[in-house]
Short mmCIF file of C-alpha atoms and ligand atoms in Angstrom, two decimals:
data_model
loop_
_atom_site.label_atom_id
_atom_site.label_comp_id
_atom_site.label_asym_id
_atom_site.label_seq_id
_atom_site.Cartn_x
_atom_site.Cartn_y
_atom_site.Cartn_z
CA MET A 1 103.42 87.63 72.07
CA THR A 2 101.16 90.66 71.69
CA SER A 3 101.48 94.08 70.10
CA GLU A 4 98.94 95.59 72.50
CA ARG A 5 99.76 96.59 76.06
CA ILE A 6 98.10 94.22 78.51
CA TYR A 7 96.22 94.94 81.73
CA ASN A 8 99.12 94.44 84.10
CA PHE A 9 98.41 93.00 87.57
CA ASN A 10 102.03 92.10 88.26
CA PRO A 11 103.18 92.20 91.92
CA GLY A 12 106.50 93.89 91.14
CA PRO A 13 108.07 95.11 89.03
CA ALA A 14 104.61 96.31 88.25
CA ALA A 15 102.45 98.59 86.12
CA LEU A 16 103.60 102.18 85.64
CA PRO A 17 101.26 104.99 84.53
CA LEU A 18 101.11 105.07 80.73
CA VAL A 19 101.68 108.84 80.69
CA VAL A 20 104.94 108.29 82.57
CA LEU A 21 106.15 105.75 80.04
CA GLU A 22 105.17 108.09 77.22
CA GLU A 23 107.01 110.98 78.83
CA ILE A 24 110.13 108.83 79.16
CA ARG A 25 109.89 107.86 75.49
CA GLU A 26 109.24 111.43 74.41
CA ASN A 27 112.32 112.80 76.17
CA PHE A 28 114.57 109.81 75.93
CA LEU A 29 117.03 110.70 73.16
CA ASN A 30 117.46 114.30 74.18
CA PHE A 31 116.78 114.93 77.84
CA LYS A 32 116.10 118.61 78.64
CA GLU A 33 118.02 119.71 75.55
CA SER A 34 121.21 118.19 76.90
CA GLY A 35 121.76 116.27 73.68
CA MET A 36 121.89 113.06 75.74
CA SER A 37 119.49 110.62 77.35
CA ILE A 38 118.93 110.50 81.12
CA THR A 39 120.99 107.29 81.13
CA GLU A 40 123.97 109.13 79.64
CA ILE A 41 124.15 112.40 81.55
CA SER A 42 126.35 113.03 84.56
CA HIS A 43 124.78 112.63 87.97
CA ARG A 44 126.74 115.77 88.84
CA SER A 45 124.92 117.77 86.17
CA LYS A 46 122.37 120.51 86.78
CA GLU A 47 119.81 118.40 84.88
CA PHE A 48 120.10 115.47 87.27
CA ASP A 49 120.24 117.72 90.32
CA ASP A 50 116.86 119.08 89.27
CA VAL A 51 115.49 115.54 88.90
CA ILE A 52 116.55 114.30 92.33
CA ASN A 53 115.61 117.54 94.10
CA ASP A 54 112.18 117.49 92.52
CA ALA A 55 111.70 113.83 93.53
CA VAL A 56 112.59 114.71 97.13
CA ALA A 57 110.33 117.76 97.19
CA ARG A 58 107.39 115.86 95.73
CA THR A 59 107.83 113.00 98.19
CA LYS A 60 107.77 115.49 101.07
CA ARG A 61 104.65 117.22 99.75
CA LEU A 62 102.72 114.06 98.90
CA LEU A 63 103.41 112.42 102.26
CA ASN A 64 103.12 115.66 104.20
CA LEU A 65 106.52 115.12 105.80
CA GLY A 66 107.46 118.64 106.83
CA ASP A 67 111.06 119.55 107.60
CA SER A 68 111.87 116.87 110.15
CA PHE A 69 112.49 114.11 107.58
CA GLN A 70 115.13 113.38 104.94
CA VAL A 71 114.28 111.57 101.72
CA LEU A 72 117.04 109.28 100.46
CA PHE A 73 117.52 107.05 97.43
CA ILE A 74 119.48 103.89 98.17
CA GLN A 75 120.30 100.84 96.02
CA GLY A 76 120.02 97.23 97.14
CA GLY A 77 116.24 97.21 97.30
CA ALA A 78 114.05 96.89 100.35
CA SER A 79 116.04 93.75 101.19
CA MET A 80 119.15 95.84 101.85
CA GLN A 81 117.13 97.85 104.37
CA PHE A 82 116.44 94.64 106.31
CA CYS A 83 120.14 94.52 107.21
CA MET A 84 120.94 98.26 107.24
CA ILE A 85 118.32 99.05 109.88
CA PRO A 86 119.70 96.76 112.61
CA MET A 87 123.27 97.67 111.60
CA ASN A 88 122.65 101.41 112.03
CA PHE A 89 120.19 101.45 114.91
CA LEU A 90 120.66 98.34 117.06
CA LEU A 91 123.99 99.12 118.65
CA PRO A 92 124.86 97.53 122.00
CA GLY A 93 122.20 98.42 124.58
CA LYS A 94 119.51 99.05 121.95
CA SER A 95 116.59 96.81 121.09
CA ALA A 96 113.53 96.62 118.87
CA ASP A 97 110.14 94.94 118.59
CA TYR A 98 109.30 93.27 115.29
CA VAL A 99 105.87 92.09 114.10
CA ASP A 100 105.88 89.07 111.80
CA THR A 101 103.15 89.34 109.16
CA GLY A 102 104.74 87.00 106.63
CA THR A 103 107.55 86.59 104.08
CA TRP A 104 109.03 90.09 104.01
CA SER A 105 108.77 90.83 107.72
CA THR A 106 110.12 87.33 108.40
CA LYS A 107 113.14 88.22 106.27
CA ALA A 108 113.59 91.54 108.08
CA ILE A 109 113.60 89.65 111.40
CA LYS A 110 116.16 87.16 110.09
CA GLU A 111 118.58 89.93 109.07
CA ALA A 112 118.52 91.37 112.60
CA GLN A 113 119.05 87.90 114.06
CA ILE A 114 121.98 87.12 111.73
CA GLN A 115 123.72 90.15 113.22
CA GLY A 116 122.96 88.96 116.75
CA LYS A 117 120.91 92.06 117.53
CA SER A 118 118.51 92.36 120.45
CA ILE A 119 115.03 92.05 118.98
CA GLU A 120 111.79 90.47 120.09
CA VAL A 121 109.04 89.20 117.80
CA VAL A 122 106.11 90.56 119.81
CA ALA A 123 103.35 89.36 117.49
CA SER A 124 102.94 87.02 114.55
CA SER A 125 100.15 85.74 112.36
CA ALA A 126 102.10 82.58 111.45
CA ASP A 127 99.50 80.47 113.30
CA LYS A 128 96.95 81.09 110.53
CA ASN A 129 99.24 81.18 107.52
CA TYR A 130 99.61 84.97 107.86
CA CYS A 131 96.03 85.61 106.72
CA TYR A 132 95.53 88.44 109.23
CA ILE A 133 97.16 91.46 110.89
CA PRO A 134 97.70 90.94 114.66
CA GLN A 135 95.79 93.33 116.94
CA ASN A 136 96.19 94.40 120.60
CA ILE A 137 99.92 93.85 120.55
CA ALA A 138 101.80 94.26 123.84
CA PHE A 139 104.80 96.28 122.69
CA ASN A 140 107.76 96.71 125.02
CA ASP A 141 107.91 100.32 126.17
CA LYS A 142 111.70 100.56 126.44
CA VAL A 143 112.57 99.60 122.87
CA ASP A 144 114.16 101.94 120.35
CA PHE A 145 111.80 101.16 117.47
CA VAL A 146 108.99 98.90 116.31
CA HIS A 147 109.35 97.27 112.89
CA LEU A 148 106.26 96.64 110.75
CA THR A 149 105.47 95.71 107.13
CA SER A 150 102.54 97.92 106.16
CA ASN A 151 101.36 95.78 103.25
CA ASN A 152 102.12 92.10 102.85
CA THR A 153 102.54 91.73 99.13
CA ILE A 154 102.55 87.93 99.14
CA LYS A 155 99.95 87.15 101.82
CA GLY A 156 97.52 89.89 100.72
CA THR A 157 97.13 91.63 104.09
CA GLN A 158 97.60 95.28 105.08
CA TRP A 159 97.59 97.41 108.21
CA THR A 160 94.46 99.56 107.86
CA GLU A 161 95.55 101.58 110.86
CA PHE A 162 98.94 101.54 112.49
CA PRO A 163 99.10 100.41 116.13
CA ASP A 164 99.65 102.66 119.13
CA THR A 165 103.29 102.11 120.05
CA LYS A 166 103.20 104.63 122.91
CA GLY A 167 105.55 107.05 121.23
CA VAL A 168 108.11 104.47 120.11
CA PRO A 169 108.90 105.30 116.47
CA ILE A 170 107.69 102.84 113.86
CA PHE A 171 110.20 101.68 111.24
CA CYS A 172 108.11 100.50 108.36
CA ASP A 173 108.57 98.55 105.14
CA MET A 174 106.05 100.26 102.85
CA SER A 175 107.38 98.74 99.63
CA SER A 176 104.01 97.71 98.29
CA ASP A 177 101.72 100.49 99.50
CA ILE A 178 103.75 103.69 99.76
CA MET A 179 101.92 106.58 98.05
CA SER A 180 98.70 104.53 97.95
CA ARG A 181 97.13 106.58 100.75
CA PRO A 182 97.89 109.65 102.90
CA LEU A 183 100.43 109.20 105.67
CA ASP A 184 100.43 110.33 109.29
CA ALA A 185 104.19 110.82 109.42
CA ALA A 186 104.29 111.59 113.15
CA LYS A 187 104.24 107.87 114.05
CA PHE A 188 107.27 106.98 111.96
CA GLY A 189 111.02 107.18 112.45
CA LEU A 190 111.99 105.47 109.22
CA ILE A 191 110.03 104.36 106.16
CA TYR A 192 111.46 102.41 103.25
CA ALA A 193 110.05 101.20 99.98
CA GLY A 194 111.55 99.37 97.02
CA ALA A 195 110.27 101.56 94.19
CA GLN A 196 109.29 98.73 91.84
CA LYS A 197 105.88 98.01 93.39
CA ASN A 198 104.07 101.31 93.63
CA ALA A 199 106.52 104.12 92.93
CA GLY A 200 108.70 103.39 89.92
CA PRO A 201 111.07 100.84 88.41
CA ALA A 202 113.41 98.40 90.12
CA GLY A 203 116.85 99.62 91.17
CA VAL A 204 116.15 102.12 93.89
CA CYS A 205 114.70 102.10 97.37
CA LEU A 206 113.04 105.20 98.76
CA VAL A 207 114.07 105.81 102.38
CA ILE A 208 112.41 108.43 104.55
CA ILE A 209 114.15 109.06 107.84
CA ARG A 210 113.53 111.45 110.73
CA ASN A 211 116.39 113.84 111.48
CA ASP A 212 116.72 112.83 115.15
CA ILE A 213 116.88 109.15 114.13
CA LEU A 214 119.58 109.96 111.58
CA ASP A 215 121.60 111.57 114.35
CA LEU A 216 121.90 108.14 116.04
CA VAL A 217 123.94 106.59 113.21
CA PRO A 218 127.55 105.93 114.31
CA ASP A 219 130.61 106.42 112.09
CA SER A 220 131.80 102.86 112.73
CA ILE A 221 129.62 101.40 109.96
CA PRO A 222 131.04 100.86 106.45
CA THR A 223 130.43 103.98 104.38
CA MET A 224 127.96 102.58 101.87
CA LEU A 225 125.81 100.95 104.59
CA ARG A 226 125.50 104.10 106.70
CA TYR A 227 122.40 106.28 106.29
CA THR A 228 124.34 109.47 107.00
CA THR A 229 126.47 108.87 103.88
CA TYR A 230 123.32 109.29 101.80
CA SER A 231 121.87 112.20 103.76
CA ALA A 232 125.13 114.17 103.69
CA LYS A 233 125.41 113.94 99.89
CA ASN A 234 121.77 114.16 98.73
CA SER A 235 121.96 110.42 97.86
CA MET A 236 124.93 111.06 95.59
CA TYR A 237 127.98 109.95 97.56
CA ASN A 238 128.50 107.56 94.68
CA THR A 239 126.66 107.23 91.36
CA PRO A 240 122.94 106.89 92.06
CA PRO A 241 120.60 104.82 89.84
CA CYS A 242 119.78 107.86 87.70
CA PHE A 243 117.17 106.30 85.46
CA ALA A 244 115.26 104.77 88.38
CA VAL A 245 115.26 108.06 90.33
CA TYR A 246 114.07 109.90 87.21
CA THR A 247 111.19 107.49 86.72
CA VAL A 248 110.20 107.80 90.38
CA GLN A 249 110.19 111.58 89.91
CA LEU A 250 107.80 111.26 86.97
CA VAL A 251 105.50 108.92 88.91
CA LEU A 252 105.39 111.44 91.77
CA LYS A 253 104.63 114.25 89.32
CA TRP A 254 101.79 112.14 87.92
CA LEU A 255 100.45 111.58 91.43
CA GLU A 256 100.49 115.27 92.25
CA GLU A 257 99.44 116.80 88.95
CA SER A 258 97.24 114.20 87.25
CA VAL A 259 95.76 112.20 90.14
CA GLY A 260 95.57 115.20 92.46
CA GLY A 261 97.26 113.82 95.57
CA LEU A 262 97.02 110.87 97.90
CA GLU A 263 93.46 111.45 99.20
CA LYS A 264 92.23 111.05 95.66
CA MET A 265 94.56 108.14 94.98
CA ALA A 266 93.32 106.39 98.14
CA ALA A 267 89.67 106.88 97.19
CA LEU A 268 90.32 105.33 93.80
CA ASN A 269 92.31 102.47 95.34
CA ARG A 270 89.43 101.71 97.73
CA LYS A 271 87.00 101.67 94.84
CA LYS A 272 89.17 99.29 92.82
CA ALA A 273 89.67 96.87 95.69
CA ARG A 274 86.01 96.98 96.71
CA LEU A 275 84.98 95.97 93.21
CA LEU A 276 87.19 92.89 93.25
CA TYR A 277 86.48 91.84 96.85
CA ARG A 278 82.76 92.18 96.21
CA LEU A 279 83.03 89.73 93.35
CA LEU A 280 85.05 87.32 95.51
CA ASP A 281 82.61 87.59 98.43
CA ASN A 282 79.56 86.99 96.24
CA SER A 283 81.07 83.87 94.74
CA SER A 284 81.23 80.29 95.99
CA PHE A 285 83.83 79.57 93.31
CA TYR A 286 86.47 82.13 94.28
CA ARG A 287 87.71 82.44 97.86
CA ALA A 288 89.62 85.45 99.18
CA THR A 289 92.47 84.21 101.39
CA ALA A 290 92.96 87.20 103.70
CA ARG A 291 90.66 87.73 106.70
CA PRO A 292 88.16 90.49 105.84
CA ASP A 293 89.44 92.90 108.52
CA SER A 294 93.02 92.56 107.27
CA ARG A 295 92.59 92.65 103.51
CA SER A 296 95.10 94.48 101.35
CA LEU A 297 93.82 97.08 98.93
CA MET A 298 96.99 96.55 96.90
CA ASN A 299 97.40 92.78 96.54
CA VAL A 300 94.19 90.77 96.37
CA THR A 301 94.92 87.08 96.94
CA PHE A 302 92.40 84.36 96.17
CA ARG A 303 91.95 80.66 95.48
CA MET A 304 89.71 78.53 93.30
CA PRO A 305 88.32 75.03 93.92
CA ASP A 306 91.47 73.35 92.57
CA GLU A 307 94.92 74.11 91.23
CA GLU A 308 94.10 73.01 87.71
CA LEU A 309 91.41 75.67 87.50
CA GLU A 310 93.85 78.23 88.88
CA GLU A 311 96.36 77.38 86.16
CA ARG A 312 93.65 77.61 83.54
CA PHE A 313 92.52 80.96 84.97
CA ILE A 314 96.01 82.41 84.76
CA ARG A 315 96.46 81.07 81.22
CA GLU A 316 93.07 82.22 79.91
CA GLY A 317 93.52 85.55 81.67
CA LEU A 318 96.67 86.20 79.70
CA GLU A 319 94.96 85.13 76.48
CA ASN A 320 92.41 87.84 77.27
CA GLY A 321 95.03 90.51 77.87
CA LEU A 322 95.14 90.20 81.68
CA GLY A 323 98.67 89.56 82.97
CA GLY A 324 100.37 88.85 86.28
CA LEU A 325 97.55 86.97 88.04
CA LYS A 326 99.65 84.14 89.44
CA GLY A 327 100.07 83.98 93.20
CA HIS A 328 103.60 84.03 94.65
CA ARG A 329 105.33 80.67 94.19
CA SER A 330 105.53 80.23 97.97
CA VAL A 331 101.75 80.33 98.47
CA GLY A 332 100.24 79.36 95.10
CA GLY A 333 96.77 80.46 94.05
CA CYS A 334 96.04 83.76 92.37
CA ARG A 335 96.79 87.38 93.09
CA ALA A 336 95.77 90.61 91.42
CA SER A 337 97.97 93.57 92.36
CA LEU A 338 95.99 96.80 92.14
CA TYR A 339 98.75 99.36 92.55
CA ASN A 340 98.24 103.07 91.84
CA ALA A 341 98.95 102.72 88.12
CA VAL A 342 96.29 100.01 87.67
CA SER A 343 93.16 101.80 86.46
CA LEU A 344 89.59 101.24 87.57
CA ASP A 345 88.97 100.28 83.98
CA ALA A 346 91.51 97.45 84.29
CA VAL A 347 89.80 96.13 87.42
CA GLU A 348 86.42 96.22 85.66
CA VAL A 349 87.84 94.20 82.77
CA LEU A 350 89.28 91.74 85.31
CA THR A 351 86.03 91.30 87.24
CA ASP A 352 84.10 90.82 83.98
CA PHE A 353 86.58 88.16 82.95
CA MET A 354 86.31 86.50 86.36
CA ALA A 355 82.51 86.43 86.25
CA THR A 356 82.63 84.83 82.79
CA PHE A 357 85.26 82.33 83.93
CA GLU A 358 83.10 81.30 86.88
CA ARG A 359 80.02 80.82 84.66
CA LYS A 360 82.10 78.65 82.36
CA TYR A 361 83.85 76.46 84.91
CA GLY A 362 82.05 77.00 88.23
C1 PLP B 401 109.03 93.20 97.13
C2 PLP B 401 109.12 93.49 98.57
C3 PLP B 401 110.35 93.48 99.24
C4 PLP B 401 111.65 93.13 98.55
O1 PLP B 401 112.02 94.18 97.77
P1 PLP B 401 113.42 94.20 96.97
O2 PLP B 401 113.47 95.60 96.48
O3 PLP B 401 113.31 93.17 95.90
O4 PLP B 401 114.50 93.89 97.94
C5 PLP B 401 110.36 93.78 100.58
N1 PLP B 401 109.24 94.09 101.23
C6 PLP B 401 108.03 94.12 100.62
C7 PLP B 401 106.81 94.47 101.40
C8 PLP B 401 107.94 93.82 99.27
O5 PLP B 401 106.74 93.84 98.66
#
């Protein structure tokens, strides 16, 4: 359709930093003088060992994890984690609190319920179409973990601060905002993120797990669904998704060496989101759907006066080199995903286009 690269606001798989794509292209036919591409080399080779070890080390540095966490790469996406978590950690006598902030957390809850596990949904924003993040939640103090979704990709909401769970470890789906801001790791027992939103391509899920939590995993779980299988073999019990892990490694290198770390990334992400929300707030044509105190810096969801205009907006956006602006099919409307790899420049082009569109049709 076009020979130029577009401004990519896709929700996932999503934009990757151009320098990462160029580095992949540059090294593709002959990776590290192996005479093979990364998709052809053995996962037992020194070359791939270096890739996965570097990805682990960079994850630990960027998120300030220290030595008490393991970094694992698991297939099956974030959705596999929905079932693995209850399977590994909700054995008889154990229980968990879940917070329902829409689609993905609802699915996580369902996977625990399918297995007949003891969980309680202690808060939900279903009453207002998931347009906000619940506050002042009464967590149970005897539970083994609290499950949250840090950023709600479809509903456009995000936890700005994580709740006080009184020492109960948080297990968190950070698929759509991992690496978008610094992390206070002390609150978390387990963090997982499908790489294809903010950390790489589809095909791998990043799992960060505290050592003492890992110790709780029993041997009675099928091998491939047990976290300890991955931790014991540096995520290489079986063949890992080599290309996906490699791309994640390059994205992490970009974050550390080009962006300069997560403080800087977060400042830029705030700036990008502020620009777009300001336009939405100053308009009587566009309407942001998330409550102001719960707005996501990653996925900005908005509506227009009618669906015909929304369709036209998405169509004309693409004609102007702006892609991926359609809201999720379950909620309709529009959504601009402003992940790490989306530049401030891209957001400026988007807001200019939106201002013009409003003048034309508003
Ligand atoms: C996309 C997404 C998922 C699903 O990820 P898969 O890797 O496709 O299973 C889960 N949670 C959140 C928050 C997401 O954005």
